[in-house]
Coordinates of C-alpha atoms and ligand atoms in Angstrom, one line a residue:
X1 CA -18.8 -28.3 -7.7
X2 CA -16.3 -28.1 -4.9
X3 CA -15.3 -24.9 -3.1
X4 CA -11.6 -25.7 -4.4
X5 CA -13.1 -25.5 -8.2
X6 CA -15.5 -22.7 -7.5
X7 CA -12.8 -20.2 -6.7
X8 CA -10.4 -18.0 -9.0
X9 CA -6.8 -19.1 -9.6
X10 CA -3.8 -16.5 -10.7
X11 CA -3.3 -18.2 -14.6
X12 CA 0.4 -18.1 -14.0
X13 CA 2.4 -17.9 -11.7
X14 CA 3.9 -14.7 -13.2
X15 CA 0.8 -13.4 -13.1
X16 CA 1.0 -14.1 -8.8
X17 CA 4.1 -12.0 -8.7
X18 CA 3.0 -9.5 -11.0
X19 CA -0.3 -9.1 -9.1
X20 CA 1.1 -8.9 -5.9
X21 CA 3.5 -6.8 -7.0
X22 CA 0.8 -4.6 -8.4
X23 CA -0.9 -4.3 -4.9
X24 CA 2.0 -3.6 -2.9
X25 CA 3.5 -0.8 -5.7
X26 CA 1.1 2.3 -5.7
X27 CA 0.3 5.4 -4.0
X28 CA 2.4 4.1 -0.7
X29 CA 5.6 4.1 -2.4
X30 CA 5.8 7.5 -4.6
X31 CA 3.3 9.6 -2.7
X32 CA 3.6 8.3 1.0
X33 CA 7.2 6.8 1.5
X34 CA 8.4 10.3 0.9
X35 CA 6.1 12.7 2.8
X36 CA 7.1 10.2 5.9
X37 CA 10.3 9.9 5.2
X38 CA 10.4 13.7 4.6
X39 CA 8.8 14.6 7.5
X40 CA 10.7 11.8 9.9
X41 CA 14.2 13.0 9.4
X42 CA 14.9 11.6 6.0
X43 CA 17.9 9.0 6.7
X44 CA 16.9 7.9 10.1
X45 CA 13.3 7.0 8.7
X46 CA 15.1 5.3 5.9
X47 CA 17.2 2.9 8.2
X48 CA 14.2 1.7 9.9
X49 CA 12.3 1.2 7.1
X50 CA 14.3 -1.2 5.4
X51 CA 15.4 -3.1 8.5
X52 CA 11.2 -3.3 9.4
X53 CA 10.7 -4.7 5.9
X54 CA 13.0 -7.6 5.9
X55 CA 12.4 -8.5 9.8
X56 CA 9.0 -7.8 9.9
X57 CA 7.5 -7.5 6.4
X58 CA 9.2 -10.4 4.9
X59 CA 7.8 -13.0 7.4
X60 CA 4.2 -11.3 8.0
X61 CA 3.7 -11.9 4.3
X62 CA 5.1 -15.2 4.1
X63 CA 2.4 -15.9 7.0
X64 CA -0.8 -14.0 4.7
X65 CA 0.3 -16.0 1.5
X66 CA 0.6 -19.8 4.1
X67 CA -2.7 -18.8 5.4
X68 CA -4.5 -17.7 2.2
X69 CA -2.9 -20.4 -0.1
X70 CA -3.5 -23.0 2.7
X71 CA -7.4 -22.3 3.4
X72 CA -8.1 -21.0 -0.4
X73 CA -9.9 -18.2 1.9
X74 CA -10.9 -14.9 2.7
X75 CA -9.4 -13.3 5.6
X76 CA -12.1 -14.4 8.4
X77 CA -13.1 -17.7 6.8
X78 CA -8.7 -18.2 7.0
X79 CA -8.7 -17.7 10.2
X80 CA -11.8 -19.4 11.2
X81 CA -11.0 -23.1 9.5
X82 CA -7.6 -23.3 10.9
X83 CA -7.8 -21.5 14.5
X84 CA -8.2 -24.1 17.9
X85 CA -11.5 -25.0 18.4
X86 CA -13.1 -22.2 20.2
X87 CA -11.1 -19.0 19.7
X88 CA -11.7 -16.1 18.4
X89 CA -9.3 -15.4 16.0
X90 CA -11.2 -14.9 13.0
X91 CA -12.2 -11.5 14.5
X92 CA -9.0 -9.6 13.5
X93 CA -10.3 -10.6 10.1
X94 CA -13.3 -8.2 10.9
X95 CA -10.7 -5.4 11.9
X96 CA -8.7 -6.2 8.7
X97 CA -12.1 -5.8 6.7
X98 CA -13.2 -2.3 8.1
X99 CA -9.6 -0.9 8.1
X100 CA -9.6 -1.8 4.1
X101 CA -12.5 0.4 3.6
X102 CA -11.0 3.0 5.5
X103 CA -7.5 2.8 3.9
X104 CA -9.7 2.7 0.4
X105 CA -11.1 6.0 1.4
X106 CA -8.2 8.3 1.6
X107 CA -6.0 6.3 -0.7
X108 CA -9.0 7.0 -3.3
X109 CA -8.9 11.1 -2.4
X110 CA -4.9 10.7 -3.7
X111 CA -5.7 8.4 -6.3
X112 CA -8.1 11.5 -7.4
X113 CA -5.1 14.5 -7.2
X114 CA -3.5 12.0 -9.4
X115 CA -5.9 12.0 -12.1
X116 CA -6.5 16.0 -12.0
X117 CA -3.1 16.3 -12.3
X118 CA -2.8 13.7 -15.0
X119 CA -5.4 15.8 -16.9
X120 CA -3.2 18.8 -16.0
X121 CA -0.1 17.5 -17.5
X122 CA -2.5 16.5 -20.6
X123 CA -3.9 19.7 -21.4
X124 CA -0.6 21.5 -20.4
X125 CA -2.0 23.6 -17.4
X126 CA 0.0 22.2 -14.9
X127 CA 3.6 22.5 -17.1
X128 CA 2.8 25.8 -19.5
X129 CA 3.6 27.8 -17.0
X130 CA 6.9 27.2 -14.8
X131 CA 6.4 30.3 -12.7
X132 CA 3.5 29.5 -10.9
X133 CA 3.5 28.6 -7.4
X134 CA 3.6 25.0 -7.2
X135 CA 2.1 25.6 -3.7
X136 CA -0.1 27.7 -4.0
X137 CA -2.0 25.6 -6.7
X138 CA -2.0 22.3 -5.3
X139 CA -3.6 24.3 -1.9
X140 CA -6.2 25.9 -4.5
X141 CA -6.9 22.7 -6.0
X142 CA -6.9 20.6 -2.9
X143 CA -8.9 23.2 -0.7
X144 CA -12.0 23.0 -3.1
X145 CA -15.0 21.6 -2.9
X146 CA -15.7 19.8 -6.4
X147 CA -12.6 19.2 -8.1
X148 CA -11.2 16.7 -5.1
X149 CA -14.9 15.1 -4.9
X150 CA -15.2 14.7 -8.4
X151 CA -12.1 12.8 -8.6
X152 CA -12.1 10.3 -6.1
X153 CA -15.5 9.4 -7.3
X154 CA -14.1 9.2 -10.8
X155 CA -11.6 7.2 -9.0
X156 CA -13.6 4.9 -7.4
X157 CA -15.8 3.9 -10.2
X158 CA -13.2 3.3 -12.3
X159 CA -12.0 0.6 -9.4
X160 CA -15.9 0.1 -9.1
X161 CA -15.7 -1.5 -13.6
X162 CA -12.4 -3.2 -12.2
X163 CA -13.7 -5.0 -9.6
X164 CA -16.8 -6.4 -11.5
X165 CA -14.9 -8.1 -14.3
X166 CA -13.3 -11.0 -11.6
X167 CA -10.4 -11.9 -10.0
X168 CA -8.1 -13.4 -12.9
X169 CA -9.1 -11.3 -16.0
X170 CA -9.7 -8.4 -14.8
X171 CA -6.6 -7.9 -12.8
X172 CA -4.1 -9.9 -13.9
X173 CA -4.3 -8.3 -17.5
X174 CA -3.8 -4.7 -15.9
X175 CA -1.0 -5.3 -13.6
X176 CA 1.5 -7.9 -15.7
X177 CA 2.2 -4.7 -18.6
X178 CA 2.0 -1.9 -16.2
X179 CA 4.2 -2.3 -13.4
X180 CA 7.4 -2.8 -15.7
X181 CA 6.4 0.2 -17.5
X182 CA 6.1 2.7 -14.1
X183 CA 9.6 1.2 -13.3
X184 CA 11.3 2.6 -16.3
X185 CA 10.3 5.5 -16.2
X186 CA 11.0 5.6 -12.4
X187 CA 14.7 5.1 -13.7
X188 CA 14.3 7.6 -16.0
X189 CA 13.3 10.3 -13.8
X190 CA 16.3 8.9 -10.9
X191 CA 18.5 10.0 -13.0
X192 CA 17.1 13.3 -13.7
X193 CA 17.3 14.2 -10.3
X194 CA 20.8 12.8 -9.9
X195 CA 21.9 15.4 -12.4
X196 CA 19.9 18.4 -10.3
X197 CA 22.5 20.7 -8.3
X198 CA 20.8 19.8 -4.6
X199 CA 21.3 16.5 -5.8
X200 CA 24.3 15.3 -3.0
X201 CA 21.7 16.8 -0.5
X202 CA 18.7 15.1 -1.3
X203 CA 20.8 11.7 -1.2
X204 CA 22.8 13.0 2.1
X205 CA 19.1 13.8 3.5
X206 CA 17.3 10.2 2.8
X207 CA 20.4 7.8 3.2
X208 CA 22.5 9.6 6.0
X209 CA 20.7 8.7 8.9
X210 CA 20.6 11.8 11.5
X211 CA 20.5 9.4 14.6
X212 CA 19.6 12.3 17.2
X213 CA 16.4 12.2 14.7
X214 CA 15.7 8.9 16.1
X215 CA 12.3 8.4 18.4
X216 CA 9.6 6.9 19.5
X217 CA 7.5 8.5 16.5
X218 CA 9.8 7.6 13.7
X219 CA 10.2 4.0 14.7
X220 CA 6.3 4.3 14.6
X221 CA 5.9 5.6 11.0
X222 CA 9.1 3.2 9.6
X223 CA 7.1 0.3 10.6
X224 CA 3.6 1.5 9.6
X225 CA 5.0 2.8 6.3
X226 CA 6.6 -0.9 5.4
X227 CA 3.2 -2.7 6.4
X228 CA 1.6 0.1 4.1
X229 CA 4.0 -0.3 1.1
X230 CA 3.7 -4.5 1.2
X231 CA -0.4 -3.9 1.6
X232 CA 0.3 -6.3 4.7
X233 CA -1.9 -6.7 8.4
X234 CA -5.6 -6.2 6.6
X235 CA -5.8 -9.6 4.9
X236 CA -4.9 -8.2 1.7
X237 CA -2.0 -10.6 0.5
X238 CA -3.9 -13.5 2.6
X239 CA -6.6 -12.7 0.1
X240 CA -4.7 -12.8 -2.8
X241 CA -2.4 -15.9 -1.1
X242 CA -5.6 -17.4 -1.4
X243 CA -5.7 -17.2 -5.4
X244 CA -1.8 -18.6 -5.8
X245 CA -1.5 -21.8 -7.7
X246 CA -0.6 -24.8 -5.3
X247 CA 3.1 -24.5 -7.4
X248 CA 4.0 -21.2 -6.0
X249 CA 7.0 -20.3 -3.9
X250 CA 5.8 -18.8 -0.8
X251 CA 8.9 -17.4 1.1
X252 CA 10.8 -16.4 -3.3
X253 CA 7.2 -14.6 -4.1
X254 CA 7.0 -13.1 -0.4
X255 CA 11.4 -12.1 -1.6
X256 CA 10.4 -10.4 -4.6
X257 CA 7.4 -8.7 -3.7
X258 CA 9.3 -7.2 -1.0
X259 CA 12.6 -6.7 -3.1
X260 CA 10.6 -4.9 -5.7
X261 CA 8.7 -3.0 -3.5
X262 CA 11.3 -1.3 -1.6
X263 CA 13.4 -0.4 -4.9
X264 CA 10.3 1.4 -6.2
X265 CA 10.4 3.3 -3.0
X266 CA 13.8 4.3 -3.0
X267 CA 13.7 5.4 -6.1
X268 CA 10.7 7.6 -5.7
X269 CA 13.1 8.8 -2.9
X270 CA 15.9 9.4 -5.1
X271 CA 13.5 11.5 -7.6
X272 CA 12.0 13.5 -5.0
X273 CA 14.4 14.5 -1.9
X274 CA 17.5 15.9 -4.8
X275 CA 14.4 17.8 -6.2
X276 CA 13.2 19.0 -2.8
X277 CA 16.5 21.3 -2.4
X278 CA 17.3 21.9 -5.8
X279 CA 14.3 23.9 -5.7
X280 CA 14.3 25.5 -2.2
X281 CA 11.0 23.4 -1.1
X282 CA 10.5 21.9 2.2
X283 CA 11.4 17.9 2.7
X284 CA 8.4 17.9 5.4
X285 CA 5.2 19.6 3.5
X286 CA 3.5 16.4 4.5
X287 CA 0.7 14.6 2.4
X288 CA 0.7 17.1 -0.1
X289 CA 4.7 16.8 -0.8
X290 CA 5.1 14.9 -4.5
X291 CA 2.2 16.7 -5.7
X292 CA 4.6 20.0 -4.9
X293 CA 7.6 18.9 -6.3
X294 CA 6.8 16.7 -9.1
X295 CA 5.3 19.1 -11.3
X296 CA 8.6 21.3 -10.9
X297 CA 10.3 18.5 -11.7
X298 CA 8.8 18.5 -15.0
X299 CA 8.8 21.9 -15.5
X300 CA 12.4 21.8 -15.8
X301 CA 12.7 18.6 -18.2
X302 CA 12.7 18.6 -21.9
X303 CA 9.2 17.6 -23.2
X304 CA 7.8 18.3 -19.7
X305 CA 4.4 17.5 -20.7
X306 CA 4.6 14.4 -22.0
X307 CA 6.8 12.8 -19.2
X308 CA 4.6 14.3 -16.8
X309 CA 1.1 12.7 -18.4
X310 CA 2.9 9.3 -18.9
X311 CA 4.0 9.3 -15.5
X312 CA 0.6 10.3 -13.9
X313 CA -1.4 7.7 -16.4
X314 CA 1.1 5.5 -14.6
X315 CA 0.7 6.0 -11.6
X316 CA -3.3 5.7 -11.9
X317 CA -3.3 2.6 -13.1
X318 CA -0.6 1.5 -9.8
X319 CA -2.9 3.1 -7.6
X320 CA -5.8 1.3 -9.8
X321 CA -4.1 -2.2 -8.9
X322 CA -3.9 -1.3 -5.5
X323 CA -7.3 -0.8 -4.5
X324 CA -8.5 -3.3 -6.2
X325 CA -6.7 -5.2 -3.5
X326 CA -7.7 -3.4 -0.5
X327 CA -11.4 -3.6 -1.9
X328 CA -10.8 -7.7 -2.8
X329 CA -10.7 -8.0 0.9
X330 CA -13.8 -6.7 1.8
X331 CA -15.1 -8.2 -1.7
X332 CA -14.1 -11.9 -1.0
X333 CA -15.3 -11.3 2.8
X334 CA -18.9 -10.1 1.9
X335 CA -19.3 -12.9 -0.9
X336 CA -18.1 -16.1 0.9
X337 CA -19.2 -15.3 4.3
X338 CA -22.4 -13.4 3.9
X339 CA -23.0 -15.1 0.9
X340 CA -23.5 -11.8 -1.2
X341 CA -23.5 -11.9 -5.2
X342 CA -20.6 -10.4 -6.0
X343 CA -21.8 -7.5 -8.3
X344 CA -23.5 -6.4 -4.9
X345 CA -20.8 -7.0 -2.0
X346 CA -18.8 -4.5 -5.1
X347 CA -21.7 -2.0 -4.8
X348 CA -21.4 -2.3 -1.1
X349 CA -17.6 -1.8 -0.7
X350 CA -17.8 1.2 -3.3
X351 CA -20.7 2.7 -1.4
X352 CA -18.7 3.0 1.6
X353 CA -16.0 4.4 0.0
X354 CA -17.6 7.0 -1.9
X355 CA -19.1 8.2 1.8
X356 CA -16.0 8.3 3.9
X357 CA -14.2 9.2 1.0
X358 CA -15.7 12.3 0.3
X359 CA -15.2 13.2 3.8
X360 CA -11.4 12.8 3.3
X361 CA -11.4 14.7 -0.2
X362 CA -13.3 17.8 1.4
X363 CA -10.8 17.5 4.4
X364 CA -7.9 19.8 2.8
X365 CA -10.7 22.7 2.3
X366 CA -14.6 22.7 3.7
X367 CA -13.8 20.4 6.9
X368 CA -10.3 21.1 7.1
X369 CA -11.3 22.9 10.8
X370 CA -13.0 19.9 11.8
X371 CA -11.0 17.2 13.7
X372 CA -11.0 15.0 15.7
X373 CA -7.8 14.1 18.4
X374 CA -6.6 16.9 16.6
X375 CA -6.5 15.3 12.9
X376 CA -8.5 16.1 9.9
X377 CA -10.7 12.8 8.9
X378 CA -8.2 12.2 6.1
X379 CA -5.2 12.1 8.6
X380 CA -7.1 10.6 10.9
X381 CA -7.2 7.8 8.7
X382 CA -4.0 7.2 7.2
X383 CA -2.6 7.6 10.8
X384 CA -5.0 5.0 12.5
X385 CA -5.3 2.4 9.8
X386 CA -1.2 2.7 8.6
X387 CA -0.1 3.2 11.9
X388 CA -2.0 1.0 14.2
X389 CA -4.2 -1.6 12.7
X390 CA -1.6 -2.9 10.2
X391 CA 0.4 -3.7 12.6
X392 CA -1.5 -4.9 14.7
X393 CA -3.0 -7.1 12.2
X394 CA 0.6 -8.4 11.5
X395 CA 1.2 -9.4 15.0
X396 CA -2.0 -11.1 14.8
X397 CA -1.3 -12.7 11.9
X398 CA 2.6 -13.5 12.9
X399 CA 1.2 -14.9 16.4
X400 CA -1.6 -16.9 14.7
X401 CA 0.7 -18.6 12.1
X402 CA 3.8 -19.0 14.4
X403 CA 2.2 -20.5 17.3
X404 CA -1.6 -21.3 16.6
X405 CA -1.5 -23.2 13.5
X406 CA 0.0 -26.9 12.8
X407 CA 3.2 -27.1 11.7
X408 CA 2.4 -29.5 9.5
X409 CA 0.2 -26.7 7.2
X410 CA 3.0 -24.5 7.3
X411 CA 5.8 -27.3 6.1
X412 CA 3.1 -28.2 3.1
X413 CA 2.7 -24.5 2.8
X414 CA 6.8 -23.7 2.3
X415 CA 7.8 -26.8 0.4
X416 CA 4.2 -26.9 -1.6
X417 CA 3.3 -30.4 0.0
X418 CA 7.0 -31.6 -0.4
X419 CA 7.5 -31.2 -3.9
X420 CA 10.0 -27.8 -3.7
X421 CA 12.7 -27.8 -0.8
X422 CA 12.3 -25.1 1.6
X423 CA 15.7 -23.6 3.5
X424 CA 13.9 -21.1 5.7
X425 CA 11.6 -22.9 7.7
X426 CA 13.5 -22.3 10.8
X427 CA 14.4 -18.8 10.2
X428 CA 11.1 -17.9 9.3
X429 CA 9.4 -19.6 12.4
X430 CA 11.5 -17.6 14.8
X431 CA 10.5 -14.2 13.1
X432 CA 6.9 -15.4 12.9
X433 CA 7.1 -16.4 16.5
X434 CA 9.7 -13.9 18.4
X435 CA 10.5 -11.6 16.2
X436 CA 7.7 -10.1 14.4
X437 CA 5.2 -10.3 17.6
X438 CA 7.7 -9.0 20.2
X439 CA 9.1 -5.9 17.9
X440 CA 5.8 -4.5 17.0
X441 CA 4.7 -5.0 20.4
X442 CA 7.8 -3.0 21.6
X443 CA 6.9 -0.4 19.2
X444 CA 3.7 0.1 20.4
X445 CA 4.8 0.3 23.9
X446 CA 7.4 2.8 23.3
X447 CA 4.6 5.1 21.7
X448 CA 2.9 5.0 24.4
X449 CA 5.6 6.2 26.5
X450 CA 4.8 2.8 29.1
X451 CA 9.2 1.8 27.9
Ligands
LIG1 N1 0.6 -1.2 -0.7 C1 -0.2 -0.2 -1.5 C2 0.7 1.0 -1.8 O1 1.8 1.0 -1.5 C3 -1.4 0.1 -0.7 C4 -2.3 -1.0 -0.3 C5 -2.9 -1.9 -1.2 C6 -2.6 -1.4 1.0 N2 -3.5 -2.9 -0.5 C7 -3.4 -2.6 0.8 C8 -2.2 -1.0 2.2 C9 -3.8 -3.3 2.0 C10 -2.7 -1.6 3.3 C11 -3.4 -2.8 3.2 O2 0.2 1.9 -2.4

């Protein structure tokens, strides 16, 4: 058999959008967008977010789905087949394999509040009482020892039974019913909070842009947060690039992942921030933000308890498709380079997880005192894998494409071997070439303070 045959292909092309779609909406849009944009100044954050997604977002995944689709790949085996004789390229796949693990770790600790509080909203604990303090009981929950273990170890099997049933079954069936359904009831819940009295606030706070608000840090966490959101500078979408049908449209899937992406996020915006001063809470509580103001948002709705289970069963299953992506990298990595079967490279990737991850879930109570550059693990995480090695695997991967590779791959690439017309090409090289490597360079010089 060739290695062409041997390796899954998305059964629709659908089912490519849908999946990708599936990876890039999860956890980053309704739990992280708004802690960063809450604690980066709301509106200023919010500028630089969107601009980072279309100028740098837009073109780094056009590059991971060329790359992917173009080698039929995993991340270092991509980089290896089409870099010049000699180079080393194929070692930022390494970096994007070990940062997946990492961001699997923490993610999986979130993933885990989600299903406690899913169970919450089930047996009515978390909505039977609207009194409580919403606070207080997420910092009682999230400071324990067991409960947080327990479920990001639920979490991560569940992701574990995933993983083992394939590429195209298993995860295309999941992700083509779900991601419609989270939308709706996105909507739903949008305009909820448009209704709520600190509602011109909340919209004044995230789309008035305080520009005094604007520094070196925010520009930082913008452009992490949109490599985050669109799962981008690990491999991730080069992985699943490299299960794409030779019929789909690069730069329209690479549009509506990011289209889709970014309206998810603002609308988890538009639910939280109006909520956030209608109920006197603080728009910069950090990591532990939605889980705050969520639960009061359902507190005050009509059938509380049943919007607030639906929603969190959601959200499981968005997180679910997410990490099955992060862990596909690793997966694909372990099986085609190291030859691995791939019920073991799964047991491999989990194992890793469950380890670091516990350390992140025990980092809001037993090892919240230990840190390290002044972080707890779980914060060390998200800030060095979302803040510095997605970007820097974009600008890797934006280099790489725009001036490493033949043009001829990326012209087969955008117009599918000339069967589809492709209007871009020019626009995209210059992104891929100037503008994606030079602005995230500039970035990180300007956190370090050298311009
Ligand atoms: N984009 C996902 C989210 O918003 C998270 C994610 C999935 C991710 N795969 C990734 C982040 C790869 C970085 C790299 O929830």
């Amino acid at each position: 058999m060739s290695e062409k045959t041997q390796r899954a292909v998305f059964a629709t092309r659908i089912g490519a959008v849908a999946t990708t779609v599936g990876s890039a909406v999860g956890l980053g849009n309704i739990w992280r967008f708004p802690y960063e944009a809450g604690t980066h100044g709301g509106g200023a954050f919010m500028l630089f977010y969107i601009l980072f997604i279309f100028i740098l977002g837009v073109p780094v995944l056009c590059a991971e789905y060329m790359l992917g689709r173009g080698t039929r790949k995993n991340v270092f085996g991509a980089y290896r087949v089409t870099q010049p004789k000699g180079s080393q390229w194929h070692l930022a796949g390494v970096t994007g394999i070990l940062a997946s693990i990492l961001i699997l770790s923490f993610y999986s600790v979130v993933a885990g509040w989600t299903v406690e509080y899913f169970f919450g909203s089930v047996s009515g604990a978390l909505t039977n009482n609207p009194s409580q303090d919403l606070h207080e009981r997420f910092a009682e929950f999230s400071g324990g020892t067991w409960r947080p273990l327990i479920w990001t170890w639920v979490f991560l099997l569940t992701n574990f039974v995933v993983l083992l049933r394939g590429v195209t079954k298993g995860i295309e069936k999941v992700s083509n019913f779900l991601t419609p359904m989270l939308f709706v009831l996105l909507v739903i819940f949008c305009i909820n909070s448009l209704t709520m009295s600190g509602a011109k606030e909340g919209l004044e706070f995230l789309f008035r842009p305080d520009f005094s608000k604007i520094d070196s840090k925010v520009l930082l966490a913008a452009m992490g947060q949109a490599f985050f959101s669109l799962s981008l500078g690990l491999g991730c979408m080069l992985t699943y690039g490299s299960y794409f049908s030779p019929r789909t449209r690069v730069v329209r899937t690479a549009v509506t992942t990011a289209g889709l992406d970014t309206l998810v996020a603002i609308l988890s915006g538009v639910i939280i921030f109006p909520a956030v001063f209608t109920f006197g809470m603080s728009p910069s509580a950090g990591p532990t933000l939605v889980f705050e103001v969520l639960p009061s948002i359902f507190n005050n709705l009509a059938l509380g308890r049943v919007w607030s289970s639906l929603f969190f069963f959601l959200l499981i299953l968005a997180s679910l498709t997410s990490t099955i992506s992060m862990s596909e990298i690793s997966i694909a990595f372990f099986v085609e380079q190291l030859n691995m079967k791939r019920t073991t490279a799964t047991i491999v990737n989990t194992s890793i997880a469950f380890v670091l991850g516990s350390l992140c879930a025990l980092s809001f109570g037993p090892l919240s005192d230990f840190t390290i550059f002044g972080m707890t693990v779980f914060n060390l995480f998200d800030y060095v894998s979302s803040n510095i090695l997605l970007p820097f695997g974009g600008l890797v991967v934006s280099f790489f494409v725009g001036w490493k590779i033949n043009s001829k791959f990326i012209e087969n690439e955008l117009t599918n071997h000339g069967q589809d017309s492709c209007h871009v090409k020019g626009a995209l090289t210059i992104c891929l070439r100037y503008v994606a490597p030079i602005g995230i360079s500039l970035i990180f010089l300007n956190t370090l303070g050298i311009i």
